[in-house]
Tab-separated table of C-alpha atoms in Angstrom:
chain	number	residue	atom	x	y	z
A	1	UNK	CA	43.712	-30.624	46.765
A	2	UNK	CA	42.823	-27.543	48.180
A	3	UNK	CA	43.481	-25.841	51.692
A	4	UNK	CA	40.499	-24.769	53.731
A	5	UNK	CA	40.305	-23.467	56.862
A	6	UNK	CA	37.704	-23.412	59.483
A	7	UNK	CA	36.138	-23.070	63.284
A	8	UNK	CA	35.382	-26.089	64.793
A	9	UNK	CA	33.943	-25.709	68.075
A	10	UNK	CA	35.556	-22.903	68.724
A	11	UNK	CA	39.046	-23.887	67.352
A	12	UNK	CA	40.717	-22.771	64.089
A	13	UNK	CA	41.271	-26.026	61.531
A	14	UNK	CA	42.634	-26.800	58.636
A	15	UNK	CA	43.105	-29.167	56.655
A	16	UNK	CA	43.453	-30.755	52.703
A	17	UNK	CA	40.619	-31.512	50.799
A	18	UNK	CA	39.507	-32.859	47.502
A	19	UNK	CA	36.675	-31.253	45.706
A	20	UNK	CA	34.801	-34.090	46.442
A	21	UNK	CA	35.664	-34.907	49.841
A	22	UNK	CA	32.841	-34.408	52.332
A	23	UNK	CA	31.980	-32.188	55.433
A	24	UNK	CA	31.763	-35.030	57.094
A	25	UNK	CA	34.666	-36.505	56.301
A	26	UNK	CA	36.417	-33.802	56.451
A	27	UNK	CA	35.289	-33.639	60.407
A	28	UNK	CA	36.478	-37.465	60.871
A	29	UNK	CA	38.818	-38.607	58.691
A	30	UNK	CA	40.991	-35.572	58.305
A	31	UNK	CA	40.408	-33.903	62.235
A	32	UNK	CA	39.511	-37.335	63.942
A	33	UNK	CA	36.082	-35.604	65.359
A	34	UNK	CA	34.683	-38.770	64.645
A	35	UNK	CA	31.389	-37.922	67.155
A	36	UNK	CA	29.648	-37.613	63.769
A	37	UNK	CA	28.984	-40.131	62.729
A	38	UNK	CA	27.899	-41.402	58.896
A	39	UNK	CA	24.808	-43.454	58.588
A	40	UNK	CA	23.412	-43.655	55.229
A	41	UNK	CA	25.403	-41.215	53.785
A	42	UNK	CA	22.471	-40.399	51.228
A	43	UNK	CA	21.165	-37.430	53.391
A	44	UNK	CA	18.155	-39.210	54.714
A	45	UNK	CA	19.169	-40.431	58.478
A	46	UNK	CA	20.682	-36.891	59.585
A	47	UNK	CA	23.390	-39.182	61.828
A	48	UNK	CA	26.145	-36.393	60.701
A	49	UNK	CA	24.111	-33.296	61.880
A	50	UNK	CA	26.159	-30.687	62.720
A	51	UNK	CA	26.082	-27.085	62.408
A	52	UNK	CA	27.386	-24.826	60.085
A	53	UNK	CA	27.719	-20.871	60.649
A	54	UNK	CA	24.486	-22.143	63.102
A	55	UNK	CA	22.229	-23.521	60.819
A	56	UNK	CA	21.698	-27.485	61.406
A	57	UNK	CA	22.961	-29.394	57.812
A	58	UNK	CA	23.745	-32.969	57.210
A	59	UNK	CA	27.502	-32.701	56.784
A	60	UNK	CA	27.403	-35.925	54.437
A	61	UNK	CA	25.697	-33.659	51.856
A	62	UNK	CA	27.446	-30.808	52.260
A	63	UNK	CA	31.401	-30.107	50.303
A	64	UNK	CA	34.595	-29.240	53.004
A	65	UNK	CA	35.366	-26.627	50.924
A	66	UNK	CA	31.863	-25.179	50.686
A	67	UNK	CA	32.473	-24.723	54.498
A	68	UNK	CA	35.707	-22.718	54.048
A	69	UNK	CA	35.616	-20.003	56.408
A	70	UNK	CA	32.423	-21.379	58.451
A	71	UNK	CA	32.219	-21.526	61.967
A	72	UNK	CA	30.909	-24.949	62.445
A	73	UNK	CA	29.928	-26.905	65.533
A	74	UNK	CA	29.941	-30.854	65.920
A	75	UNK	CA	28.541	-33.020	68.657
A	76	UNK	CA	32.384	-32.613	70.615
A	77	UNK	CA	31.387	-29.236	71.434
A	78	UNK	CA	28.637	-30.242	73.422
A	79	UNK	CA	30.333	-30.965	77.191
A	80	UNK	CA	32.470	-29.055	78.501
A	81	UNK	CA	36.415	-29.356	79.011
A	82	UNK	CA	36.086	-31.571	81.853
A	83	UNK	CA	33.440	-33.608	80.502
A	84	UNK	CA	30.424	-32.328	82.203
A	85	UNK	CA	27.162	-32.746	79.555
A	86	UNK	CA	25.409	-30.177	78.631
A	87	UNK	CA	21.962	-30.056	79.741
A	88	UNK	CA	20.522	-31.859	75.967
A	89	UNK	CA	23.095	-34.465	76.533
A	90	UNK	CA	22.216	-35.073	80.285
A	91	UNK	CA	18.489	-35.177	79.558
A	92	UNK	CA	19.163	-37.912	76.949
A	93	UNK	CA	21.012	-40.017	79.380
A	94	UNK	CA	18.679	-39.451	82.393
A	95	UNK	CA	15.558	-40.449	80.220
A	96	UNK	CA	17.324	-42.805	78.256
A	97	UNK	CA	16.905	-41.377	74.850
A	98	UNK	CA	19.097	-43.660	73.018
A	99	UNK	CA	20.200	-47.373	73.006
A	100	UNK	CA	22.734	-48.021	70.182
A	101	UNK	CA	23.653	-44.754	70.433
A	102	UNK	CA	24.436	-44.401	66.907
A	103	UNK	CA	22.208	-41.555	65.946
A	104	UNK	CA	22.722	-39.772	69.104
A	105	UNK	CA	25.256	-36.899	67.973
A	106	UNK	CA	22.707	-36.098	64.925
A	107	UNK	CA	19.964	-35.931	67.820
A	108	UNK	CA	21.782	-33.968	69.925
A	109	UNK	CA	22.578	-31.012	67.600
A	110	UNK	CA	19.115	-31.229	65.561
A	111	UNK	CA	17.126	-30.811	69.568
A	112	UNK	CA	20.160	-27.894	69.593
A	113	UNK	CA	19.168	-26.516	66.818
A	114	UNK	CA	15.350	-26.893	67.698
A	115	UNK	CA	15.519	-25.270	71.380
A	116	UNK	CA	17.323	-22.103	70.047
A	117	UNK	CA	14.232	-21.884	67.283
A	118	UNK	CA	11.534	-23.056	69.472
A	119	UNK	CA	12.416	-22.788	73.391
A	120	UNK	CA	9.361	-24.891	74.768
A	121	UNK	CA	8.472	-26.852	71.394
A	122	UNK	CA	5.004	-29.538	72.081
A	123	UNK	CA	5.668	-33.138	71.273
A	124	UNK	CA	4.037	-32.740	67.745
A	125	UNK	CA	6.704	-29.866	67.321
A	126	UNK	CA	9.226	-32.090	67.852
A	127	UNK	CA	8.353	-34.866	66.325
A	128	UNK	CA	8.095	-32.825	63.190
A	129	UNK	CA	11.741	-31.112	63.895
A	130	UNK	CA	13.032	-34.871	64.244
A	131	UNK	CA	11.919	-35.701	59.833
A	132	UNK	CA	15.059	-35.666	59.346
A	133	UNK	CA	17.041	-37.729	61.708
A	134	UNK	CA	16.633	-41.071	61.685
A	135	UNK	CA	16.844	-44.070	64.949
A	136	UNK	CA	16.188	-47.569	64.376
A	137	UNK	CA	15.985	-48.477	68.073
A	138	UNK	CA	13.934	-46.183	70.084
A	139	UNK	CA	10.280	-45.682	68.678
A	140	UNK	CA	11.238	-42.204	69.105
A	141	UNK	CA	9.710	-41.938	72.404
A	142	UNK	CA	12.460	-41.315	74.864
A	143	UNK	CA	14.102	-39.349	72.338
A	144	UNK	CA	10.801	-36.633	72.831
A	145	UNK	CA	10.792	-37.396	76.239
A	146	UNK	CA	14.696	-36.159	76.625
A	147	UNK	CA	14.275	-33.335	74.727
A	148	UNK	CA	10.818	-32.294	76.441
A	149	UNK	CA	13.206	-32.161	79.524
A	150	UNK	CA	15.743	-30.449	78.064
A	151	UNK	CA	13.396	-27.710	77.513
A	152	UNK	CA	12.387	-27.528	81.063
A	153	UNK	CA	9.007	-28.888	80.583
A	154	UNK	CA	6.821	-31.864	82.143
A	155	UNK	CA	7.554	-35.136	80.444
A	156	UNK	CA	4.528	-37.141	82.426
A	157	UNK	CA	2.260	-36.389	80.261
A	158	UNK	CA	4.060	-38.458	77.636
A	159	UNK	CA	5.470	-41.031	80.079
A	160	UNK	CA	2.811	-43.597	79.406
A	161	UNK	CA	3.951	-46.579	77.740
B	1	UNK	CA	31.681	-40.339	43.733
B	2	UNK	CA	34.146	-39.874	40.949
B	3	UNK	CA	36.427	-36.864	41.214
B	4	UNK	CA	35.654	-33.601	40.547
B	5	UNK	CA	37.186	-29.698	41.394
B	6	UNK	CA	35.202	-27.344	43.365
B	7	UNK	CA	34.728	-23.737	42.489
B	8	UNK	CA	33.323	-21.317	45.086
B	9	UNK	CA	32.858	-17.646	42.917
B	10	UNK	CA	31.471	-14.965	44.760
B	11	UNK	CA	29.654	-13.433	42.672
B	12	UNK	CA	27.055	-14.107	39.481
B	13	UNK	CA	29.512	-12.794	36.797
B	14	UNK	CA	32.311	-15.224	38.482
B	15	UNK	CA	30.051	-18.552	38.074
B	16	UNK	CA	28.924	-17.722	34.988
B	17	UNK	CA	32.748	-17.197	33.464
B	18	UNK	CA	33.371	-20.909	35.515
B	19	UNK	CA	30.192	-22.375	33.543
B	20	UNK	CA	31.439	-21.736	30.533
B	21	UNK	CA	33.458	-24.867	30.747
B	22	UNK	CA	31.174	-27.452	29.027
B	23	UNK	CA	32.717	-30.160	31.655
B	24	UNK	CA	31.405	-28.253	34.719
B	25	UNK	CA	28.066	-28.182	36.231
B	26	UNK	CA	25.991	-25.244	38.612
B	27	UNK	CA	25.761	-26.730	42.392
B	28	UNK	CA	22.877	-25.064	44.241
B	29	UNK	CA	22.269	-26.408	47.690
B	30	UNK	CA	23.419	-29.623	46.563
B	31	UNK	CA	20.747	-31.809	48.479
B	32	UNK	CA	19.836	-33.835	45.451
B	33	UNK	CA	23.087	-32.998	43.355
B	34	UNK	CA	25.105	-34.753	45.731
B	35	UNK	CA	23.574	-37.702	46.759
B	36	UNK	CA	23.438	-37.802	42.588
B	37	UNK	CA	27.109	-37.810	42.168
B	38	UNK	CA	27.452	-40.036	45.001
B	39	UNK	CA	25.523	-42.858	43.084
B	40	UNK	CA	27.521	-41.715	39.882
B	41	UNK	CA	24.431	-41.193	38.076
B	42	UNK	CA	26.327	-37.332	37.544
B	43	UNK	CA	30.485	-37.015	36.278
B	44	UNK	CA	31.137	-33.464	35.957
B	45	UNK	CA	34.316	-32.517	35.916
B	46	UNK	CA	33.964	-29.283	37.669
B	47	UNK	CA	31.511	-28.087	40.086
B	48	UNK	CA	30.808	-24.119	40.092
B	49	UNK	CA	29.084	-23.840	43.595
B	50	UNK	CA	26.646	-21.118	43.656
B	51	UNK	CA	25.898	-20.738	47.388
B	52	UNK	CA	28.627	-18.136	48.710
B	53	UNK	CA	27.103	-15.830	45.984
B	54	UNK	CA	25.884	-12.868	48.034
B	55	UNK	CA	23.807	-11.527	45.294
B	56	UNK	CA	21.963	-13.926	44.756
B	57	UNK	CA	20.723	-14.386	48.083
B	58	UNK	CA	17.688	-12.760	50.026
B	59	UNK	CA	14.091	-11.895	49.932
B	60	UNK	CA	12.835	-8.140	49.444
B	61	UNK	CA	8.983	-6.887	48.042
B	62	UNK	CA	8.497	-4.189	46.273
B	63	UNK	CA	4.729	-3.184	44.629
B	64	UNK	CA	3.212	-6.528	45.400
B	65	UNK	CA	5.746	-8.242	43.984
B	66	UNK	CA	8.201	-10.869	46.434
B	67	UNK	CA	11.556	-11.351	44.591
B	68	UNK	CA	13.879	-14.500	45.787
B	69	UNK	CA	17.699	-14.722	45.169
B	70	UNK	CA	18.261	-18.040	43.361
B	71	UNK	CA	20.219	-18.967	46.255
B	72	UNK	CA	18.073	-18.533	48.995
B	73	UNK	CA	17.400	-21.445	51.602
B	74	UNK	CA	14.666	-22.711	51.984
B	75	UNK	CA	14.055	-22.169	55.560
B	76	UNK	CA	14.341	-18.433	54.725
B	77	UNK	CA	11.633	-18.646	52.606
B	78	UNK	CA	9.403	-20.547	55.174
B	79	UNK	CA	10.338	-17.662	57.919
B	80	UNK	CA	9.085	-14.049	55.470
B	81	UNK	CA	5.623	-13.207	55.739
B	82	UNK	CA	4.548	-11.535	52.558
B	83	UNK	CA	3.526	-14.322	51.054
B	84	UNK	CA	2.382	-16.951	53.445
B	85	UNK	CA	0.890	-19.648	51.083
B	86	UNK	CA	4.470	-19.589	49.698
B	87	UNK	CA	6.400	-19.494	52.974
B	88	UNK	CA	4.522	-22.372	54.524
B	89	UNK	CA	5.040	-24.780	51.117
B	90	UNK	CA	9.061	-24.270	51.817
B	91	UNK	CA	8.728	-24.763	55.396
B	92	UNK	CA	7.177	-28.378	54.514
B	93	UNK	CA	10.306	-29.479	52.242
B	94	UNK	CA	12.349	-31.705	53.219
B	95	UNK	CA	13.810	-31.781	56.617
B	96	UNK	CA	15.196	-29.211	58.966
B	97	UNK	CA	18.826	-29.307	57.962
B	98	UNK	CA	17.825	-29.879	53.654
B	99	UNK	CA	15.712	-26.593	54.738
B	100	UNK	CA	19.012	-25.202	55.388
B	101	UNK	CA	20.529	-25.990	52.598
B	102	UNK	CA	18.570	-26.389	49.583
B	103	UNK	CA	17.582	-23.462	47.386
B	104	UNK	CA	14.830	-22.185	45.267
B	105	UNK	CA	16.847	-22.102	42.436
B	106	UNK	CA	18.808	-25.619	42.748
B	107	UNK	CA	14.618	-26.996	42.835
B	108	UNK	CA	13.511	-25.021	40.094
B	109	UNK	CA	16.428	-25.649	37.671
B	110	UNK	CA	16.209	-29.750	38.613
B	111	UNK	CA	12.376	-29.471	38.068
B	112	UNK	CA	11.762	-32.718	39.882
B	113	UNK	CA	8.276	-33.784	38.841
B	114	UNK	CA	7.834	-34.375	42.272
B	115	UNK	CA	9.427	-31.235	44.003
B	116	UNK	CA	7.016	-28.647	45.819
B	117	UNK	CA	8.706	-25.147	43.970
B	118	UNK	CA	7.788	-25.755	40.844
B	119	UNK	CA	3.832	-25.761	41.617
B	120	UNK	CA	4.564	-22.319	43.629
B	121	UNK	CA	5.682	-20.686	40.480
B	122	UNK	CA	3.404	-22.189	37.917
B	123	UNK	CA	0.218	-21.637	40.199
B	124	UNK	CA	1.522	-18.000	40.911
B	125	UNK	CA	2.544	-17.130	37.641
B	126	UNK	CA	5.962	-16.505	38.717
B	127	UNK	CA	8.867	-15.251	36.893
B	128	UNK	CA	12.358	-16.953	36.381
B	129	UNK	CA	15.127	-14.293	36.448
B	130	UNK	CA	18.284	-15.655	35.095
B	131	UNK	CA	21.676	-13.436	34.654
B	132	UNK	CA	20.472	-13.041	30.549
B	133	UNK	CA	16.597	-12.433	30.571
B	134	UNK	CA	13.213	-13.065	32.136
B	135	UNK	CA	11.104	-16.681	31.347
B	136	UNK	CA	7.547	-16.606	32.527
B	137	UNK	CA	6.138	-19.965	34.733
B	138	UNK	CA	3.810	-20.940	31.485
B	139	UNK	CA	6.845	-20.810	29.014
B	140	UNK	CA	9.838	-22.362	31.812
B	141	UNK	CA	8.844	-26.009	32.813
B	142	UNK	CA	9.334	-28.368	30.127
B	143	UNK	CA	8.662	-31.574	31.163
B	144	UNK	CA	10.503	-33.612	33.645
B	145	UNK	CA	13.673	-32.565	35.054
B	146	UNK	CA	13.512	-30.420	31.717
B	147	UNK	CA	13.605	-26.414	32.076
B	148	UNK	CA	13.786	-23.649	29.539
B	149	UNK	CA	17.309	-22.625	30.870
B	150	UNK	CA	20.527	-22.680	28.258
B	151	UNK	CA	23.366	-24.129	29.329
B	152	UNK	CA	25.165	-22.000	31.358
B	153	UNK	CA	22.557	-20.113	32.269
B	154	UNK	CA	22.062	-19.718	36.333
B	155	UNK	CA	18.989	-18.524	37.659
B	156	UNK	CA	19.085	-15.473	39.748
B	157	UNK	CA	15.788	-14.748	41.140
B	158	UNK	CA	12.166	-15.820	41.216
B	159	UNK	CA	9.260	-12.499	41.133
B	160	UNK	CA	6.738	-14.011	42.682
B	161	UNK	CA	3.016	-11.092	42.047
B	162	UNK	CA	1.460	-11.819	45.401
B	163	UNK	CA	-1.761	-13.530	44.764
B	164	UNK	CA	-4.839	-12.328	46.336
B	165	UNK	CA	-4.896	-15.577	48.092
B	166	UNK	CA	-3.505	-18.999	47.503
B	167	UNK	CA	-3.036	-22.428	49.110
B	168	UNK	CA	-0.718	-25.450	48.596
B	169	UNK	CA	-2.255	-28.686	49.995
B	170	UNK	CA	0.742	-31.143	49.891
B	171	UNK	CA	0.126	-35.337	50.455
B	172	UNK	CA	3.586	-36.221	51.386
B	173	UNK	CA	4.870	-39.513	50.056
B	174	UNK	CA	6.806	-39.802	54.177
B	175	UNK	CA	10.163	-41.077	53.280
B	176	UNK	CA	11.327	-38.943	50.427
B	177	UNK	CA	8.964	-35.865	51.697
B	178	UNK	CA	8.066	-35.265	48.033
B	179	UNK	CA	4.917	-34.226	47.168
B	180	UNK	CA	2.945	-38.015	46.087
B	181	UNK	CA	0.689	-35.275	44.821
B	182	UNK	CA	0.781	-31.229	45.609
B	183	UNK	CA	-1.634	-28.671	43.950
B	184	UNK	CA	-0.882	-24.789	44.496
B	185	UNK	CA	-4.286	-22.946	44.128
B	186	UNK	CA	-4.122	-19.194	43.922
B	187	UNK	CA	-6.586	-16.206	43.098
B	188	UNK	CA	-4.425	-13.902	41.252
B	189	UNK	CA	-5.296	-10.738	39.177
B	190	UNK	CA	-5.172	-12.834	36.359
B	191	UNK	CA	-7.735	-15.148	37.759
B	192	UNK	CA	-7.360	-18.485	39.150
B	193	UNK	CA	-4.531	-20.490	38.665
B	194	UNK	CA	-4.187	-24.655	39.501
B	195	UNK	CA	-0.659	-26.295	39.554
B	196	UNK	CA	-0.197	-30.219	40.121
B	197	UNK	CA	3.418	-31.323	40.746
B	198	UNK	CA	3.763	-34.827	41.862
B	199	UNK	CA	1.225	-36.713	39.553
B	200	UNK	CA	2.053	-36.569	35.878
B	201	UNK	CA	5.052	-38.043	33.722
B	202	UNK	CA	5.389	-34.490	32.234
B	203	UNK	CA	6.283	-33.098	35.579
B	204	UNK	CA	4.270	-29.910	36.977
B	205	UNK	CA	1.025	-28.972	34.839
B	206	UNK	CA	-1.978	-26.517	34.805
B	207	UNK	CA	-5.597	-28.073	35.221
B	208	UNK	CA	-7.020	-25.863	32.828
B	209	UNK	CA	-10.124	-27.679	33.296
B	210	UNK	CA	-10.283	-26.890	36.829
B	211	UNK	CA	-9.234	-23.059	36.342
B	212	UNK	CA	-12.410	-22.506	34.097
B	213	UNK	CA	-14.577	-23.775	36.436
B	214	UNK	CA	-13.572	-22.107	39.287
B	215	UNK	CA	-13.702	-18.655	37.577
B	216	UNK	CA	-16.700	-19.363	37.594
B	217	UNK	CA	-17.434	-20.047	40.734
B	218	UNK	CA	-14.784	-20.948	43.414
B	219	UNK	CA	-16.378	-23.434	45.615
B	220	UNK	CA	-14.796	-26.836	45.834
B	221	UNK	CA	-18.061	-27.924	44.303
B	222	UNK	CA	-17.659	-26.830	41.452
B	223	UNK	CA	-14.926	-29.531	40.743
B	224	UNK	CA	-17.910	-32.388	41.389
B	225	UNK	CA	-18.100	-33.263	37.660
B	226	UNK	CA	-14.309	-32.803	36.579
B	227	UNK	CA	-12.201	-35.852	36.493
B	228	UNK	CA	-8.569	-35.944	35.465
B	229	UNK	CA	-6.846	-38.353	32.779
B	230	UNK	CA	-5.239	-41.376	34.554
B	231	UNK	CA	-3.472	-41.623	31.434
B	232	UNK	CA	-0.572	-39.760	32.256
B	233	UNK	CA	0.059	-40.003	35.375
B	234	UNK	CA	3.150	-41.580	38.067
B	235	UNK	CA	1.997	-44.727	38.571
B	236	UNK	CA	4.699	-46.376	40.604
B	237	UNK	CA	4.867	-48.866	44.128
B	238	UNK	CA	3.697	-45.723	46.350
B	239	UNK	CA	0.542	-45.084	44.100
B	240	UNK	CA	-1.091	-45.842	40.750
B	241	UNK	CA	-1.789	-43.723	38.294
B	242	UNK	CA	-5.627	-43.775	39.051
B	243	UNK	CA	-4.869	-43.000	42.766
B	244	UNK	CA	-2.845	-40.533	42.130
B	245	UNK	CA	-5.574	-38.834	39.240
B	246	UNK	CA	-7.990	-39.029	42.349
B	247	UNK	CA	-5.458	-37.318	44.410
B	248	UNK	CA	-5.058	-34.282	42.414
B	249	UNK	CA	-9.400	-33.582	42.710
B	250	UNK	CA	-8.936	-33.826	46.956
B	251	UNK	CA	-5.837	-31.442	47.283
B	252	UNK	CA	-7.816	-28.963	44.414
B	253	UNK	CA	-10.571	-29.266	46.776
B	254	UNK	CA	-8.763	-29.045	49.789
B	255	UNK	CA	-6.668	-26.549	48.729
B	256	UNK	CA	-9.928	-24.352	47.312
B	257	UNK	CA	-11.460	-24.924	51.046
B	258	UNK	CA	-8.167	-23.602	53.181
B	259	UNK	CA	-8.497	-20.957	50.775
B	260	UNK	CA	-12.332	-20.086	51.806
């Protein structure tokens, strides 16, 4: 076991790990943050997106102890103390840009990571940004159409059904 | 997975002291070396991470030349602008977050016959550093997931001469986000070079064929009466060998045609 140490959301951690144990379960199992959340867990579905010294990585491919030191953000950083979204998170409830939910904390923090990159990204930019995280429920569409939002733009034009 | 320890050195002379234990293994980015471990395909006792290794990260050019640390992401690699035929081939890996973790030299040393890198280097004539010597493209890739590098040994860099001009044309297979067949094109001093990765059992390869031809004239065109062996290609449930022979003549052509 080894001691490591990190920022998570803000807050100083730490914790035991094996060499083996996981990012991501390092961020659930061993601080409870269990907003990420582990879908495949072979690096495809990007459900455990978070970010690490503020690059977006899939924390299920990624070793705790690689992150020793990091400043790393997870989907509980997202609303404030009193529970007020932030604006990604309102824009995917107000256009409905999830159903089981399940993939929602990787979506949030990949269209994070996406907006700081690309401010006002088209549809095909972030459809392309999106390769890497997986949902099985929405076709995708209201996912664009929150995240169009997000970034201040019209979502009409993609409102057709 | 089963379990391992984790070493994090900080520099190359650290990792390679830590890979002299025959039981441990060099972790790049880790974004096929763990999902490898996690199917137990991989036991090492000891991993020797490579990615906190400061030196061995970053992109400079100096005298047409672009050097890349062995642990540089690949998203930093998409984002320089010296060489943009190179930049936009790792900005089309993977996914955003594997962009922000996988590394030039975790690729190159796994020399998945599939994986985009390789055809970058072989098409460019690149050179491998590693922290003992220098191994040219031609003399490096060895067949599949077979390199030229010693055990032990950890690549540092990649020199990458700036080509004249050069192309990848990539037809992604859209789950994995392998190449099902990439060719790197390039007009370099030494004239024209023509890497497939992708398409053959023996992993990346020259068409040699394809290079004579279009030193003598490059025009697509001039690939009309060339066909490549079926023999030895992937043939597998995404594509058959023939398809994937067929392939490798429309992303030469298309690749010759960005190039203009």
């Amino acid at each position: 076991m080894t001691q490591v140490t990190m920022t998570v959301n803000g807050k100083a951690v730490s914790g035991e790990a094996e060499g083996r144990t996981l990012l991501s379960q390092f961020l659930r199992d061993g601080l409870g943050l269990t907003g990420t959340h582990v879908g495949c867990d072979t690096s495809q579905c990007g459900a455990c997106s978070v970010h690490v010294n503020g690059k977006l990585v899939k924390s299920c491919t990624m070793f705790a102890v690689e992150a020793d030191g990091a400043e790393v953000s997870t989907v509980e950083g997202e609303a404030d103390e009193d529970g007020t979204l932030s604006t990604i998170q309102q824009a995917f409830q107000e256009h409905h840009g999830l159903q089981c939910g399940f993939c929602t904390p990787g979506m949030v923090m990949a269209t994070k990571s996406l907006l700081a990159e690309n401010p006002k990204p088209t549809e095909a930019d972030i459809r392309a940004y999106l390769s890497g995280n997986i949902c099985r429920c929405t076709g995708y569409h209201n996912i664009v159409k929150a995240i169009m939002a997000a970034s201040g733009q019209d979502v009409s034009a993609i409102a057709a059904e | 997975m089963y379990a391992f320890d984790v070493e994090t050195p900080s520099s190359v002379a650290e990792a390679v002291a830590a890979l002299k234990d025959e039981e441990a293994t060099a972790l790049g980015g880790g974004q096929t070396l763990i999902p490898t471990l996690k199917q137990r395909l991989a036991a090492p006792e000891k991993l020797v991470s490579l990615s906190g290794i400061a030196e061995m990260k970053g992109i400079s050019t100096d005298g047409g030349v672009l050097t890349i640390g062995g642990a540089t992401i690949h998203a930093d690699v998409a984002a320089q602008g010296d060489y943009p035929a190179l930049a936009a081939l790792a900005g089309n890996i993977g996914d955003p977050a594997v962009r922000n973790r996988g590394t030039i030299g975790g690729s190159l040393a796994n020399n998945d016959p599939s994986a985009c890198y390789p055809a970058a280097v072989l098409g460019t004539g690149a050179t491998i550093v590693t922290n003992t010597r220098e191994i040219a493209a031609d003399d490096y890739f060895q067949g599949m997931f077979t390199t030229a590098l010693e055990e032990g040994e950890i690549i540092t860099a990649v020199k990458f001469p700036i080509p004249e001009a050069a192309s990848y044309q990539k037809f992604d297979q859209p789950a994995s986000r392998f190449a099902l067949v990439g060719v790197f094109v390039a007009k370099t001093a030494d004239g024209v070079r023509v890497a497939v990765t992708g398409a053959s059992e023996e992993g990346v390869f020259r068409w040699s064929e394809a290079e004579t031809a279009l030193n003598k004239e490059f025009r697509s065109d001039a690939l009309m009466d060339l066909n490549i062996n079926a023999m030895n290609m992937i043939g597998d449930l995404h594509g058959t060998k023939e398809y994937r022979a067929h392939l490798v003549k429309v992303m030469t052509r298309r690749a010759i045609n960005a190039i203009g």
